[in-house]
């Protein structure tokens, strides 16, 4: 007589994934693009050496995942928000889980930047308007 094979243990199925919100999904995707903002940080530090190195970035994206605007708080240098807004318009995150506009808040740090030299541009070239929402 042959011994009966042991029954296979049942493996629990993983829980179904909870659909992410656009904001959570966008924060993960935008974290990959933070190096795109280093130019803005270098320019801000060149203009004012004692500018803060850590900001809260608020970036706005359309229903297709394309950046439409952005700003940082607190903005210590006049040109910083104009630069951030411009850079965000070139960020594409991909198709979001829900087809709607959304805003992503993430911490942006320029602590790793050590720029040397002189500013390449003047602040009046940025057409600065701090009254813009984004």
mmCIF file of N, CA and C in Angstrom, residues 39-40 42-44 46-47 77 79-80 83 118-128:
data_model
loop_
_atom_site.group_PDB
_atom_site.id
_atom_site.type_symbol
_atom_site.label_atom_id
_atom_site.label_comp_id
_atom_site.label_asym_id
_atom_site.label_seq_id
_atom_site.Cartn_x
_atom_site.Cartn_y
_atom_site.Cartn_z
ATOM 1 N N UNK A 39 17.437 73.152 -11.355
ATOM 2 C CA UNK A 39 17.831 74.405 -11.994
ATOM 3 C C UNK A 39 17.245 75.590 -11.234
ATOM 4 N N UNK A 40 15.971 75.494 -10.865
ATOM 5 C CA UNK A 40 15.318 76.582 -10.126
ATOM 6 C C UNK A 40 16.008 76.799 -8.787
ATOM 7 N N UNK A 42 19.170 76.111 -7.986
ATOM 8 C CA UNK A 42 20.494 76.717 -8.201
ATOM 9 C C UNK A 42 20.381 78.215 -8.436
ATOM 10 N N UNK A 43 19.428 78.608 -9.272
ATOM 11 C CA UNK A 43 19.244 80.025 -9.569
ATOM 12 C C UNK A 43 18.817 80.802 -8.324
ATOM 13 N N UNK A 44 17.944 80.222 -7.514
ATOM 14 C CA UNK A 44 17.486 80.895 -6.295
ATOM 15 C C UNK A 44 18.633 81.064 -5.304
ATOM 16 N N UNK A 46 21.832 81.220 -6.014
ATOM 17 C CA UNK A 46 22.781 82.199 -6.538
ATOM 18 C C UNK A 46 22.304 83.620 -6.279
ATOM 19 N N UNK A 47 21.003 83.837 -6.321
ATOM 20 C CA UNK A 47 20.464 85.177 -6.106
ATOM 21 C C UNK A 47 20.478 85.571 -4.638
ATOM 22 N N UNK A 77 12.797 83.847 -2.885
ATOM 23 C CA UNK A 77 13.358 84.609 -3.997
ATOM 24 C C UNK A 77 12.238 84.851 -5.004
ATOM 25 N N UNK A 79 12.001 85.072 -8.247
ATOM 26 C CA UNK A 79 11.885 84.306 -9.478
ATOM 27 C C UNK A 79 11.541 82.840 -9.265
ATOM 28 N N UNK A 80 11.563 82.364 -8.030
ATOM 29 C CA UNK A 80 11.429 80.928 -7.780
ATOM 30 C C UNK A 80 10.079 80.375 -8.226
ATOM 31 N N UNK A 83 9.853 80.083 -12.012
ATOM 32 C CA UNK A 83 10.649 78.965 -12.520
ATOM 33 C C UNK A 83 9.950 77.638 -12.243
ATOM 34 N N UNK A 118 27.924 83.186 -10.767
ATOM 35 C CA UNK A 118 27.048 84.350 -10.704
ATOM 36 C C UNK A 118 25.723 84.013 -11.377
ATOM 37 N N UNK A 119 24.656 84.728 -11.058
ATOM 38 C CA UNK A 119 23.367 84.445 -11.697
ATOM 39 C C UNK A 119 23.439 84.660 -13.205
ATOM 40 N N UNK A 120 22.854 83.727 -13.937
ATOM 41 C CA UNK A 120 22.893 83.819 -15.396
ATOM 42 C C UNK A 120 21.819 84.748 -15.945
ATOM 43 N N UNK A 121 20.745 84.923 -15.197
ATOM 44 C CA UNK A 121 19.637 85.740 -15.674
ATOM 45 C C UNK A 121 19.266 86.764 -14.619
ATOM 46 N N UNK A 122 18.517 87.764 -15.043
ATOM 47 C CA UNK A 122 18.000 88.763 -14.107
ATOM 48 C C UNK A 122 16.561 88.411 -13.761
ATOM 49 N N UNK A 123 16.108 88.850 -12.601
ATOM 50 C CA UNK A 123 14.749 88.525 -12.173
ATOM 51 C C UNK A 123 13.694 89.110 -13.099
ATOM 52 N N UNK A 124 13.968 90.252 -13.728
ATOM 53 C CA UNK A 124 12.956 90.857 -14.585
ATOM 54 C C UNK A 124 12.749 90.064 -15.876
ATOM 55 N N UNK A 125 13.622 89.108 -16.166
ATOM 56 C CA UNK A 125 13.431 88.268 -17.352
ATOM 57 C C UNK A 125 12.369 87.194 -17.130
ATOM 58 N N UNK A 126 11.975 86.962 -15.900
ATOM 59 C CA UNK A 126 11.048 85.883 -15.592
ATOM 60 C C UNK A 126 9.597 86.348 -15.640
ATOM 61 N N UNK A 127 9.348 87.617 -15.887
ATOM 62 C CA UNK A 127 8.006 88.204 -15.838
ATOM 63 C C UNK A 127 7.289 87.743 -14.570
ATOM 64 N N UNK A 128 7.824 88.159 -13.461
ATOM 65 C CA UNK A 128 7.402 87.688 -12.152
ATOM 66 C C UNK A 128 6.060 88.283 -11.772
#
